[in-house]
Structures are given as C-alpha cells and as structure tokens.
Coordinates of C-alpha atoms in Angstrom, one line a residue:
X1 CA -72.3 85.5 83.6
X2 CA -75.1 83.1 82.5
X3 CA -72.8 81.8 79.8
X4 CA -70.0 81.2 82.2
X5 CA -72.4 79.3 84.5
X6 CA -73.6 77.2 81.6
X7 CA -70.0 76.3 80.6
X8 CA -69.2 75.5 84.2
X9 CA -72.2 73.3 84.4
X10 CA -71.3 71.4 81.3
X11 CA -67.7 71.0 82.5
X12 CA -68.9 69.6 85.8
X13 CA -71.3 67.3 83.9
X14 CA -68.5 66.1 81.7
X15 CA -66.1 65.4 84.6
X16 CA -68.9 63.4 86.4
X17 CA -69.6 61.5 83.1
X18 CA -65.9 60.6 82.8
X19 CA -65.7 59.4 86.4
X20 CA -68.9 57.4 86.1
X21 CA -68.5 55.8 82.7
X22 CA -64.9 55.8 81.5
X23 CA -63.8 52.9 83.6
X24 CA -66.5 50.8 82.0
X25 CA -65.5 51.7 78.5
X26 CA -61.8 51.2 79.3
X27 CA -62.2 48.6 81.9
X28 CA -59.9 46.0 80.3
X29 CA -57.0 48.4 80.2
X30 CA -57.5 49.7 83.7
X31 CA -58.1 46.4 85.3
X32 CA -55.0 44.8 83.7
X33 CA -53.0 47.7 85.2
X34 CA -54.5 47.2 88.7
X35 CA -54.9 43.5 88.6
X36 CA -52.2 42.0 86.4
X37 CA -52.4 38.7 88.3
X38 CA -56.0 38.0 87.2
X39 CA -56.1 35.5 84.4
X40 CA -58.4 33.1 82.7
X41 CA -58.2 29.5 84.0
X42 CA -57.1 28.2 80.7
X43 CA -53.8 30.0 81.1
X44 CA -52.8 27.7 83.9
X45 CA -50.0 25.1 83.4
X46 CA -50.7 21.9 85.3
X47 CA -47.9 20.0 87.0
X48 CA -47.3 16.4 85.6
X49 CA -49.4 14.8 88.3
X50 CA -50.7 15.0 91.8
X51 CA -49.0 12.3 93.9
X52 CA -48.3 11.7 97.6
X53 CA -44.7 13.0 96.9
X54 CA -44.1 16.5 98.2
X55 CA -43.0 19.1 95.7
X56 CA -41.4 22.4 95.8
X57 CA -43.3 23.6 92.7
X58 CA -46.6 24.0 94.5
X59 CA -48.4 26.9 96.2
X60 CA -48.2 27.9 99.8
X61 CA -52.0 28.5 99.8
X62 CA -54.7 27.5 97.4
X63 CA -58.0 29.3 98.1
X64 CA -61.2 27.8 96.6
X65 CA -63.6 30.7 96.0
X66 CA -62.8 34.3 95.2
X67 CA -65.7 35.7 97.2
X68 CA -66.4 38.1 100.0
X69 CA -63.9 36.3 102.3
X70 CA -61.6 34.8 99.7
X71 CA -60.5 38.1 98.1
X72 CA -59.2 39.8 101.3
X73 CA -57.8 36.5 102.5
X74 CA -55.8 36.1 99.3
X75 CA -54.6 39.7 99.2
X76 CA -53.4 39.4 102.9
X77 CA -51.6 36.0 102.6
X78 CA -49.8 37.1 99.4
X79 CA -47.8 39.6 101.4
X80 CA -45.5 36.7 102.4
X81 CA -46.6 33.6 100.5
X82 CA -47.4 32.3 97.0
X83 CA -51.2 32.2 96.7
X84 CA -53.5 30.7 94.1
X85 CA -57.1 32.0 94.2
X86 CA -59.6 30.0 92.1
X87 CA -62.9 31.6 91.2
X88 CA -65.6 29.9 89.1
X89 CA -67.1 33.1 87.8
X90 CA -65.7 36.1 85.9
X91 CA -64.8 39.6 86.9
X92 CA -67.3 42.2 88.1
X93 CA -65.4 45.3 86.8
X94 CA -66.8 45.6 83.3
X95 CA -70.3 44.1 84.0
X96 CA -72.8 47.0 84.1
X97 CA -75.4 44.8 85.8
X98 CA -73.0 44.3 88.7
X99 CA -71.4 47.7 88.7
X100 CA -74.4 50.0 88.9
X101 CA -77.0 50.4 91.6
X102 CA -79.7 51.0 89.0
X103 CA -79.2 47.5 87.7
X104 CA -79.2 45.7 91.0
X105 CA -82.4 43.7 90.2
X106 CA -81.1 42.6 86.7
X107 CA -78.2 40.6 88.0
X108 CA -80.5 38.7 90.4
X109 CA -82.9 38.2 87.5
X110 CA -80.3 36.8 85.1
X111 CA -80.6 33.0 85.2
X112 CA -78.2 32.4 82.3
X113 CA -75.1 30.1 82.8
X114 CA -72.8 33.1 82.7
X115 CA -74.7 35.2 85.2
X116 CA -72.9 36.7 88.2
X117 CA -75.9 35.3 90.2
X118 CA -76.7 31.6 90.3
X119 CA -80.4 31.0 91.0
X120 CA -81.5 28.3 93.4
X121 CA -84.7 27.6 95.2
X122 CA -84.7 25.9 98.6
X123 CA -86.9 22.9 99.2
X124 CA -89.1 25.3 101.3
X125 CA -90.2 26.9 98.0
X126 CA -88.3 30.2 98.5
X127 CA -86.4 31.8 95.6
X128 CA -82.7 32.5 96.4
X129 CA -79.4 33.3 94.8
X130 CA -75.7 32.6 95.3
X131 CA -72.8 34.5 93.8
X132 CA -70.8 33.3 90.8
X133 CA -68.3 36.1 90.2
X134 CA -65.1 37.5 91.7
X135 CA -66.1 39.4 94.8
X136 CA -68.8 36.9 95.6
X137 CA -71.9 38.3 97.4
X138 CA -70.4 41.8 97.5
X139 CA -70.9 41.8 93.7
X140 CA -74.6 41.1 93.7
X141 CA -76.0 42.3 97.1
X142 CA -77.8 45.4 98.2
X143 CA -74.5 47.0 99.3
X144 CA -75.3 47.7 103.0
X145 CA -72.2 47.8 105.3
X146 CA -72.4 47.4 109.0
X147 CA -70.2 45.7 111.6
X148 CA -71.1 42.8 113.8
X149 CA -71.9 43.3 117.5
X150 CA -69.2 42.9 120.2
X151 CA -71.2 39.8 121.4
X152 CA -70.7 38.1 118.0
X153 CA -67.0 38.8 118.1
X154 CA -66.7 37.3 121.5
X155 CA -68.8 34.3 120.5
X156 CA -66.5 33.6 117.6
X157 CA -63.5 33.8 120.0
X158 CA -61.8 36.4 117.8
X159 CA -59.1 38.9 119.0
X160 CA -61.0 42.2 119.4
X161 CA -57.9 44.3 118.7
X162 CA -57.1 42.4 115.5
X163 CA -60.8 42.6 114.5
X164 CA -60.8 46.4 115.0
X165 CA -57.7 46.6 112.9
X166 CA -59.2 44.5 110.1
X167 CA -62.5 46.3 109.6
X168 CA -60.9 49.7 108.8
X169 CA -58.6 48.0 106.2
X170 CA -61.8 47.1 104.3
X171 CA -63.6 50.4 104.9
X172 CA -60.8 52.6 103.7
X173 CA -60.8 50.8 100.3
X174 CA -64.4 50.2 99.3
X175 CA -66.9 51.6 101.8
X176 CA -68.9 54.9 101.4
X177 CA -71.5 57.0 103.1
X178 CA -74.9 56.7 101.4
X179 CA -76.7 59.6 99.8
X180 CA -79.7 59.2 102.2
X181 CA -82.8 59.5 100.1
X182 CA -86.3 60.8 101.1
X183 CA -87.5 57.2 101.4
X184 CA -84.8 56.4 103.9
X185 CA -85.5 59.6 105.9
X186 CA -89.1 58.6 106.1
X187 CA -88.0 55.2 107.4
X188 CA -85.8 56.8 110.0
X189 CA -88.5 59.1 111.3
X190 CA -91.1 56.4 111.2
X191 CA -88.9 54.1 113.2
X192 CA -88.2 56.7 115.8
X193 CA -91.9 57.4 116.1
X194 CA -92.5 53.7 116.6
X195 CA -90.1 53.6 119.5
X196 CA -86.9 52.2 117.8
X197 CA -84.6 54.7 119.5
X198 CA -82.3 56.4 120.0
X199 CA -81.1 57.7 116.6
X200 CA -77.4 56.8 116.5
X201 CA -76.7 58.8 113.3
X202 CA -74.2 57.5 110.7
X203 CA -72.1 54.6 112.1
X204 CA -70.7 51.3 111.2
X205 CA -71.3 50.0 114.7
X206 CA -74.1 47.6 115.7
X207 CA -76.2 49.6 118.1
X208 CA -79.8 49.2 119.3
X209 CA -82.0 51.9 117.9
X210 CA -82.1 53.5 114.4
X211 CA -79.0 54.3 112.4
X212 CA -77.6 55.1 109.0
X213 CA -75.0 52.6 107.9
X214 CA -72.3 52.4 105.2
X215 CA -72.6 51.2 101.6
X216 CA -70.3 49.8 99.0
X217 CA -72.0 52.0 96.3
X218 CA -70.3 55.3 95.9
X219 CA -72.1 58.6 95.3
X220 CA -72.3 57.9 91.6
X221 CA -74.1 54.6 92.2
X222 CA -71.1 52.5 91.3
X223 CA -70.5 49.3 93.2
X224 CA -67.1 48.6 94.9
X225 CA -66.7 44.9 95.6
X226 CA -64.4 42.6 97.6
X227 CA -62.6 42.0 94.3
X228 CA -61.1 45.5 94.6
X229 CA -59.4 44.4 97.8
X230 CA -57.1 42.2 95.7
X231 CA -55.3 45.5 94.6
X232 CA -53.7 45.3 98.1
X233 CA -52.1 42.0 97.3
X234 CA -48.5 41.3 96.3
X235 CA -48.7 40.9 92.5
X236 CA -45.5 38.9 92.5
X237 CA -47.0 36.2 94.8
X238 CA -50.7 36.3 93.9
X239 CA -52.3 34.4 91.0
X240 CA -56.1 34.7 90.5
X241 CA -57.8 32.4 88.0
X242 CA -61.3 33.2 86.8
X243 CA -63.7 30.7 85.3
X244 CA -61.8 28.1 87.3
X245 CA -64.5 25.6 88.6
X246 CA -63.0 23.4 91.3
X247 CA -64.2 19.9 91.1
X248 CA -62.8 18.5 94.3
X249 CA -60.0 18.7 96.9
X250 CA -57.3 15.9 96.5
X251 CA -56.0 14.1 99.6
X252 CA -53.2 11.9 100.6
X253 CA -54.9 9.2 102.7
X254 CA -51.9 6.9 103.3
X255 CA -51.1 8.4 106.7
X256 CA -52.9 8.4 110.0
X257 CA -54.9 11.5 109.0
X258 CA -55.9 12.6 105.5
X259 CA -53.8 15.4 104.2
X260 CA -54.9 17.9 101.5
X261 CA -52.5 17.9 98.5
X262 CA -54.3 20.2 96.1
X263 CA -57.3 20.6 93.9
X264 CA -58.7 19.6 90.5
X265 CA -60.5 22.3 88.5
X266 CA -61.9 22.9 85.1
X267 CA -61.2 26.0 83.0
X268 CA -63.6 27.9 80.8
X269 CA -63.1 25.4 78.0
X270 CA -63.9 22.4 80.1
X271 CA -60.2 21.3 80.3
X272 CA -59.2 19.7 83.6
X273 CA -56.2 21.1 85.6
X274 CA -54.4 20.2 88.8
X275 CA -53.1 22.7 91.3
X276 CA -50.9 21.4 94.1
X277 CA -49.5 22.6 97.4
X278 CA -45.8 22.9 98.2
X279 CA -43.9 20.7 100.6
X280 CA -44.3 22.8 103.7
X281 CA -46.5 21.1 106.2
X282 CA -48.1 24.5 106.9
X283 CA -49.3 25.0 103.4
X284 CA -53.0 24.7 103.0
X285 CA -56.1 24.5 100.8
X286 CA -58.6 27.0 102.1
X287 CA -62.2 26.7 101.1
X288 CA -64.0 30.1 100.9
X289 CA -66.9 29.1 98.7
X290 CA -69.7 30.4 100.9
X291 CA -72.5 28.8 102.9
X292 CA -73.7 26.8 99.9
X293 CA -70.5 26.1 98.0
X294 CA -68.2 25.2 100.9
X295 CA -70.2 22.3 102.4
X296 CA -70.9 21.2 98.9
X297 CA -67.2 21.1 98.1
X298 CA -66.3 19.2 101.3
X299 CA -69.0 16.6 100.4
X300 CA -67.8 16.2 96.8
X301 CA -64.3 15.8 98.1
X302 CA -65.3 13.0 100.5
X303 CA -65.8 14.7 103.8
X304 CA -69.2 14.2 105.2
X305 CA -71.7 11.5 106.3
X306 CA -70.3 8.2 105.2
X307 CA -73.8 6.8 104.4
X308 CA -74.7 9.8 102.2
X309 CA -71.4 9.8 100.4
X310 CA -71.6 6.1 99.6
X311 CA -75.0 6.6 98.1
X312 CA -73.4 8.8 95.4
X313 CA -70.3 6.6 95.2
X314 CA -68.0 9.3 96.5
X315 CA -64.9 7.8 98.1
X316 CA -65.0 8.6 101.8
X317 CA -62.0 10.6 103.1
X318 CA -63.5 11.5 106.5
X319 CA -66.8 10.5 108.0
X320 CA -68.3 13.7 109.6
X321 CA -72.1 13.7 109.8
X322 CA -72.1 17.5 110.6
X323 CA -71.1 18.7 107.2
X324 CA -74.1 20.4 105.6
X325 CA -76.0 20.5 108.9
X326 CA -77.3 23.6 110.8
X327 CA -78.1 25.5 107.7
X328 CA -80.0 28.7 108.5
X329 CA -81.5 31.6 106.5
X330 CA -82.8 34.7 108.2
X331 CA -86.4 34.9 107.2
X332 CA -87.6 38.2 105.7
X333 CA -91.1 39.5 105.1
X334 CA -92.0 42.7 103.4
X335 CA -94.8 45.3 103.2
X336 CA -95.2 47.0 99.8
X337 CA -95.9 50.7 100.0
X338 CA -97.4 52.1 96.8
X339 CA -96.6 55.6 95.6
X340 CA -98.5 57.9 93.2
X341 CA -95.3 58.9 91.4
X342 CA -91.9 57.3 90.8
X343 CA -89.4 57.6 93.7
X344 CA -85.7 57.7 93.6
X345 CA -84.1 54.2 93.8
X346 CA -82.4 53.4 97.0
X347 CA -81.3 50.1 98.5
X348 CA -80.5 49.5 102.2
X349 CA -79.2 52.6 104.0
X350 CA -81.2 52.9 107.2
X351 CA -81.8 50.2 109.8
X352 CA -83.8 49.8 112.9
X353 CA -82.2 47.4 115.4
X354 CA -84.6 46.2 118.1
X355 CA -83.7 44.4 121.3
X356 CA -86.2 41.7 120.4
X357 CA -84.1 40.4 117.5
X358 CA -86.0 42.1 114.7
X359 CA -84.3 44.3 112.2
X360 CA -86.2 46.8 109.9
X361 CA -84.8 48.0 106.6
X362 CA -86.1 49.5 103.4
X363 CA -85.6 49.8 99.6
X364 CA -87.4 52.0 97.1
X365 CA -87.8 52.8 93.5
X366 CA -86.6 50.8 90.5
X367 CA -84.1 51.1 87.6
X368 CA -86.2 52.4 84.8
X369 CA -84.1 51.3 81.8
X370 CA -85.9 49.4 79.1
X371 CA -83.8 46.4 79.8
X372 CA -84.6 46.3 83.5
X373 CA -88.4 46.2 83.2
X374 CA -88.5 43.5 80.6
X375 CA -87.1 40.7 82.8
X376 CA -87.9 38.8 86.0
X377 CA -86.7 40.7 89.0
X378 CA -86.5 38.0 91.6
X379 CA -87.7 37.8 95.1
X380 CA -88.0 41.6 95.6
X381 CA -90.0 42.0 92.5
X382 CA -91.9 45.3 92.3
X383 CA -94.6 43.9 90.0
X384 CA -97.1 43.9 92.9
X385 CA -100.5 42.5 92.0
X386 CA -99.4 41.3 88.5
X387 CA -99.9 37.6 89.5
X388 CA -103.2 38.2 91.2
X389 CA -105.1 36.7 88.3
X390 CA -103.6 33.3 89.1
X391 CA -105.2 31.7 92.2
X392 CA -102.7 31.0 95.0
X393 CA -103.0 27.2 94.8
X394 CA -102.3 27.3 91.0
X395 CA -99.1 29.4 91.4
X396 CA -96.8 26.5 90.4
X397 CA -93.3 26.9 89.2
X398 CA -94.5 26.4 85.6
X399 CA -97.3 29.0 86.0
X400 CA -94.8 31.6 87.2
X401 CA -92.4 30.8 84.4
X402 CA -95.2 31.3 81.9
X403 CA -96.1 34.6 83.6
X404 CA -92.5 35.8 83.4
X405 CA -92.3 35.0 79.7
X406 CA -95.5 37.0 78.9
X407 CA -95.1 40.1 80.9
X408 CA -93.1 42.4 78.6
X409 CA -96.0 44.8 78.4
X410 CA -96.1 45.6 82.1
X411 CA -96.6 49.4 82.4
X412 CA -93.9 51.5 84.1
X413 CA -96.5 52.4 86.7
X414 CA -96.1 48.9 88.2
X415 CA -92.7 49.9 89.4
X416 CA -93.7 52.8 91.7
X417 CA -93.3 52.4 95.4
X418 CA -91.0 50.6 97.7
X419 CA -90.7 48.0 100.4
X420 CA -90.2 48.0 104.2
X421 CA -88.4 44.8 105.2
X422 CA -88.4 42.9 108.5
X423 CA -85.8 40.4 109.2
X424 CA -85.7 37.8 112.1
X425 CA -82.2 37.8 113.5
X426 CA -80.5 34.6 114.8
X427 CA -83.3 32.2 113.8
X428 CA -83.7 29.1 115.9
X429 CA -85.1 27.3 112.8
X430 CA -82.4 25.3 110.9
X431 CA -82.2 22.8 108.2
X432 CA -79.5 21.1 106.1
X433 CA -77.8 20.8 102.7
X434 CA -77.3 17.6 100.8
X435 CA -76.0 16.6 97.4
X436 CA -78.3 15.8 94.6
X437 CA -75.5 14.6 92.3
X438 CA -71.7 14.8 91.9
X439 CA -71.8 17.8 89.5
X440 CA -70.3 20.8 91.4
X441 CA -72.1 23.2 88.9
X442 CA -75.5 22.0 90.0
X443 CA -77.1 23.4 93.2
X444 CA -77.4 21.0 96.1
X445 CA -80.7 20.6 97.9
X446 CA -81.0 23.1 100.7
X447 CA -83.7 23.2 103.3
X448 CA -84.0 26.1 105.8
X449 CA -87.2 25.1 107.6
X450 CA -88.4 28.7 108.0
X451 CA -90.5 29.4 111.1
X452 CA -90.3 25.8 112.3
X453 CA -89.4 27.2 115.7
X454 CA -92.3 29.2 117.3
X455 CA -89.9 31.9 118.6
X456 CA -89.0 32.8 115.0
X457 CA -92.7 33.1 114.0
X458 CA -93.5 35.3 117.1
X459 CA -90.6 37.7 116.2
X460 CA -91.9 37.9 112.6
X461 CA -95.3 38.9 113.9
X462 CA -93.7 41.6 116.0
X463 CA -91.7 42.8 113.0
X464 CA -94.8 43.0 110.8
X465 CA -96.6 44.9 113.5
X466 CA -93.7 47.3 113.8
X467 CA -93.5 47.8 110.0
X468 CA -97.2 48.6 109.8
X469 CA -96.7 51.3 112.4
X470 CA -93.9 52.8 110.4
X471 CA -95.9 52.7 107.1
X472 CA -99.0 54.2 108.8
X473 CA -96.9 57.1 110.3
X474 CA -97.4 60.6 109.1
X475 CA -93.8 60.5 107.6
X476 CA -94.8 57.9 105.1
X477 CA -98.3 59.3 104.3
X478 CA -96.6 62.6 103.6
X479 CA -94.2 60.9 101.2
X480 CA -96.6 58.6 99.4
X481 CA -99.4 61.3 99.3
X482 CA -101.8 58.4 99.9
X483 CA -104.4 58.0 102.6
X484 CA -103.4 55.8 105.5
X485 CA -104.1 52.2 104.6
X486 CA -105.3 49.7 107.1
X487 CA -103.1 46.8 108.1
X488 CA -105.3 44.4 106.0
X489 CA -104.9 46.6 103.0
X490 CA -101.1 46.7 103.4
X491 CA -100.9 42.9 103.8
X492 CA -103.1 42.3 100.9
X493 CA -100.8 44.2 98.5
X494 CA -97.9 41.9 99.5
X495 CA -99.9 38.6 99.5
X496 CA -100.7 39.2 95.8
X497 CA -97.0 39.6 94.9
X498 CA -94.9 37.0 93.1
X499 CA -92.6 36.3 96.1
X500 CA -92.3 32.5 96.5
X501 CA -93.8 29.1 95.6
X502 CA -95.4 28.6 99.0
X503 CA -99.2 28.1 98.7
X504 CA -101.2 31.1 100.0
X505 CA -104.2 30.9 102.4
X506 CA -107.4 32.8 102.6
X507 CA -106.7 34.1 106.0
X508 CA -103.3 35.6 105.1
X509 CA -104.5 39.1 105.8
X510 CA -106.3 38.1 109.0
X511 CA -103.6 36.1 110.7
X512 CA -100.1 37.6 110.9
X513 CA -98.7 34.2 111.7
X514 CA -100.1 32.8 108.4
X515 CA -99.0 35.9 106.6
X516 CA -95.4 35.4 107.8
X517 CA -95.4 31.7 106.7
X518 CA -96.9 32.3 103.3
X519 CA -94.9 35.4 102.3
X520 CA -91.5 34.6 103.7
X521 CA -88.6 35.4 101.4
X522 CA -84.8 35.5 101.7
X523 CA -82.5 38.4 102.5
X524 CA -79.6 36.3 101.3
X525 CA -78.0 36.0 104.7
X526 CA -77.9 32.2 104.8
X527 CA -75.1 30.6 106.8
X528 CA -74.0 27.4 108.4
X529 CA -73.1 23.9 107.2
X530 CA -69.5 23.9 108.6
X531 CA -69.9 25.0 112.2
X532 CA -67.0 25.6 114.5
X533 CA -66.6 22.7 116.9
X534 CA -68.4 20.3 114.6
X535 CA -66.7 20.6 111.2
X536 CA -63.8 23.1 111.9
X537 CA -61.9 24.0 115.1
X538 CA -61.5 27.5 116.5
X539 CA -58.7 28.3 114.0
X540 CA -61.1 27.1 111.2
X541 CA -59.0 24.1 110.4
X542 CA -61.1 21.1 109.3
X543 CA -61.3 18.6 112.1
X544 CA -59.6 15.3 111.4
X545 CA -57.8 16.5 108.3
X546 CA -54.4 18.2 107.8
X547 CA -53.7 21.2 105.6
X548 CA -57.4 22.2 105.1
X549 CA -59.3 25.2 106.4
X550 CA -62.7 26.8 105.9
X551 CA -62.9 30.6 106.1
X552 CA -66.4 32.0 105.3
X553 CA -69.9 32.3 106.6
X554 CA -70.5 28.5 106.5
X555 CA -68.8 28.5 109.9
X556 CA -71.3 30.9 111.5
X557 CA -74.1 29.8 113.7
X558 CA -75.7 33.2 113.2
X559 CA -75.5 36.0 110.7
X560 CA -73.4 38.9 112.1
X561 CA -74.8 42.3 112.5
X562 CA -77.8 43.3 110.4
X563 CA -76.1 42.4 107.2
X564 CA -73.1 40.0 107.1
X565 CA -70.8 41.3 104.3
X566 CA -68.8 43.7 106.4
X567 CA -67.9 40.9 108.8
X568 CA -67.2 38.3 106.1
X569 CA -64.8 40.7 104.4
X570 CA -63.2 41.5 107.7
X571 CA -63.0 37.8 108.5
X572 CA -60.9 37.2 105.3
X573 CA -58.5 40.0 106.4
X574 CA -58.5 38.9 110.0
X575 CA -57.8 35.2 109.3
X576 CA -55.1 36.1 106.8
X577 CA -53.3 38.3 109.4
X578 CA -53.8 35.6 112.0
X579 CA -52.3 32.9 109.8
X580 CA -49.3 35.1 109.0
X581 CA -48.7 35.8 112.6
X582 CA -49.1 32.2 113.7
X583 CA -46.7 31.0 110.9
X584 CA -44.1 33.7 110.9
X585 CA -44.4 35.4 114.3
X586 CA -42.8 38.9 114.5
X587 CA -41.3 38.3 111.0
X588 CA -44.8 38.5 109.5
X589 CA -44.6 42.3 109.8
X590 CA -48.4 42.6 110.3

C-alpha cells in the first residue's frame, strides 16, 4: 500500500511538472501552433510607397501597441477585417521572468534593452516601469484582476450590457482564483478588525469592504497575459509583428482635416518599413500604446502643442495643447512587516476598499532563486535597511547605482517579510508628459506631481493609519511571531528602504504627511494624457483628425477599480465589438 502511494505521488508530481514546465521547453512549437500569425517585424513586405492615393492593398486596421488593450482589440476586429498589430517588444510565452510568479521582481529589475519592462523615472524622483512586450502591462504586473465600479462605467459613457458581455470574454480565457495564502488571510482578518467591512468573499466586482479578487496567475504560478487573447482572433485576417517599433503615424494633410494613412516602423534589424491603410474611409490607425506611449506617439506624429512641436522641429499636423496633459499616477506608500522566517510568496489577492478613496493591498515573500537575489528588484525592493548606511541627502542616483552593483552578498534573511500597501484612488494631483527628443525608444519626461493637492495627502495619511492598525492587529502578530511594533518603528523600517530618489527628512517617523511625501512610490496605475473631450471624442476618435483612434488607459481621468488591467482588457474587447457593430450593424454577428 505504501509503495502504491509512493508511485501515485510520483505520478502526480510528474504530471504537475509536465503541466508547469513543458510549455516552456517546447514553447516555440506550441506557440507557432496557437499563434501562427505572430511573426518578427523583419518578415514584413513594405508597399512601394505611402502616398495620398488610396490603395486596396492596405489593412482595415493598424493597431500600434500589442498591450493590455491592443491584443483583445486586434483579436475582436480580426473577426471581420484585416488587422495588423505592431508590438515593439517580443513575446511573453517563453520568457521565464514573465511567465512565473516567483520571478515577478526580476522582470522589473531588468534594465537591459531587451527587457519586457522598460525602466523610467518620473521627474518627481519616483522609479517606474512601462511594458515592452506582447501583452503589455499584463505581462509584467502583479496579476490582480478586479472590475471597475458601475460609477466608472457610467462616467465613461459605456453601454453597461456590452461591458458585462466583454468582461466574461476575458475572464473565461485567462483569469483564475488565487490560492489565498496565510499572509493574505491575515490581511483580510486585519482589515475586518479595522472596520473595512463587510467581507464580500471572492468576487470580481468593485464593492466597498474587504474582498478576494481574481488573478492572471494560475494555481501553478504561471502567468496568463492579454497576449493569449489573440488565440481568439481570426488567423486568416490577423497579422502580429513583434519587435516592430513604430516611429510615427503618417497623414494626408491636403484636405480640410488631416487623415491617417498608415505608419512607419522599424524592425529588429533597424530596417524601416511602411504599413498602410486600405481605401475604405472607415479604416483606421488605432493607437494602444499605453499612458506613456500613446501621447508620446501622437506628439512624435505631429499632434500636440504647436509651440512644443516646433521646438523639436516636428511638422505640426494638428495643434492640440491637451496632448500629454492630465497625467496622473495613483500614489502608493507601504509599510514593511518583518518576519522571523521566510513566508510563501504572494502578490495581490486581497483588497480593502474604503469609502474614503483609500485601497489597501499586500504582497509577501520573495522568489528565492540565486538569480533573483543578485539583482536590483525595483520599487518594491525587499532589501529593507540595506541602504541605511547612506545618509538620506546623499542617496543620489549614482549612489544607488553603486549600491546595486555591490550588493551581491546580501544574505537571504533580508528577503523575509512582506508589505502592506495603501493606494490613493482618483488623485486630484496631476502633471504632464513632454518629449525630450524625437527618438521613440527614449522615455519622455513625465511629471505626476504626487500630493500636490492637499486632499491626496490627507487620504494617504488615513491610509497609513489604517495600515498600522492592520499590522498591529493580533492576526499579523500571530503570523510574524514578533512583538507588536509601534507606529514609529514600523515607519522607520520603510523610511530606510531604497524606494525612490526623494530626499528624506528627519521627521519622517513623526509626521505622517512627511512620511507620505518622502516614501511615495508607484503602483503602476498611471493614466491620462489623451483625455476624452480634449484629445479624443466619446468614441475615442482623435479630435480634428480622420481615421485615427486611441484605445487605452491614456483616455482615463481615473484608474478604474482597485487595479486597472481588467478594465483595460475589457475595453479592448468592448471597443472592438462597438466598432464592428457601428460599421457592420447586424451583419457584424456580435
């Protein structure tokens, strides 16, 4: 009997191993079977020229950006039309740093030119990242999946019935129920004790109280991204080019209104190509490059403030001073909770949604591979206290780079513990995005002006007060096996962390306002730059231009739900369905 049990155990282990690892080893073969339309940009054959003459050889839709919105949008439109999707990065399927939850931090840490995550730092001094891979932010984020509130849907002017049809389309393909770790249970119970009630159980819906949400990581810790939604596309009408870096949108400016004609992009070898639209007046270029990439692309293509464009000698197609304006990033602050022993790694699973516009989430543990602890881990770095030997005012960018280079001997004990996060929803503080140069591969200058509005700062203080109550609850002291620390002790642990390049102050642990300002980091929920009513209309068509739309989070004036990826993916599906219905009516069949 014991022998039979052992064999059964080994068989189960082998099956799990196959499920978990075989796709990685045979990824090329499997992916070619599921996604035969994904090709390198160098395989593209350019037409003779882009001219003002209409052509029948072009595409019905050219989508710039194969991200969280672009992938579901392309899959949907390809049901009836020829679609070209251009993505500047590679595929996520065979990249272990993207595919596995354990390696979440490594992707954010990789600052190489081929990384799926492109590092940038706002002028505020806060580290940040933008996606550079098929699947966009869904390929590098913490995986949490939760829908937007009904208020947000109404604010966007979306058809609620079509929205409620579009969310499940995403969920059936890539969303899972999380494993619910001990750390997340402690957060749930601590939130309820602190008054963030009721407990709404497991739900995708946005409800006040405490809940368990969805995740795009399956039970084996494998990530499922928006790129997998492309499998629902029509392979006979869909072409996806990777390593295709769009340089600019090309316009016909001879008429009363500029008209998008196509795009110019470079392939992985640096060769330039031209992709053009067909002769149907309803054919469009759709920009889905995200809150950083989309306003940058419009500006590089000549749509923006005339004065700013002329400074960089960019030919002006349309003077619109609102492009790149209204940039916002939900400020996040954290409290580090030390443990006496390693804890299972978990990302975002539980969330507390307060009626004060403060959201509480948590992550714990760390990937313990030798590769993961020998690199910089970004803005949620678990190396608490390792930078404390450098005085706050001397924590320059150069000092931090030197620190990162010489920290290969950090003991594994430094990675014990976890974070409780507080996010300010719908910040009143906004900034802008502007070009530094005309190179699309360089990051633009982005300013978010964190806590410039006093209401945001007050909500951060309330969030920190709530977090300390949770951490000081019996549920967390039972988990950490540590004595209950004072608020000052908890704040001091975080103040010493390598979280940003903002100068620290001596009263950080005495003033919660100062603590919020000095330890602010990002939760990667930045949005804006192409707002509805200012850059695009209610159908997301660019104002003053024909055959050009923007479909992504750059059109949002607030980040939907507690985490935006669910709504951005839904938006891609929703807008695809809406475009089909508007163009084909009942013949769309959707």
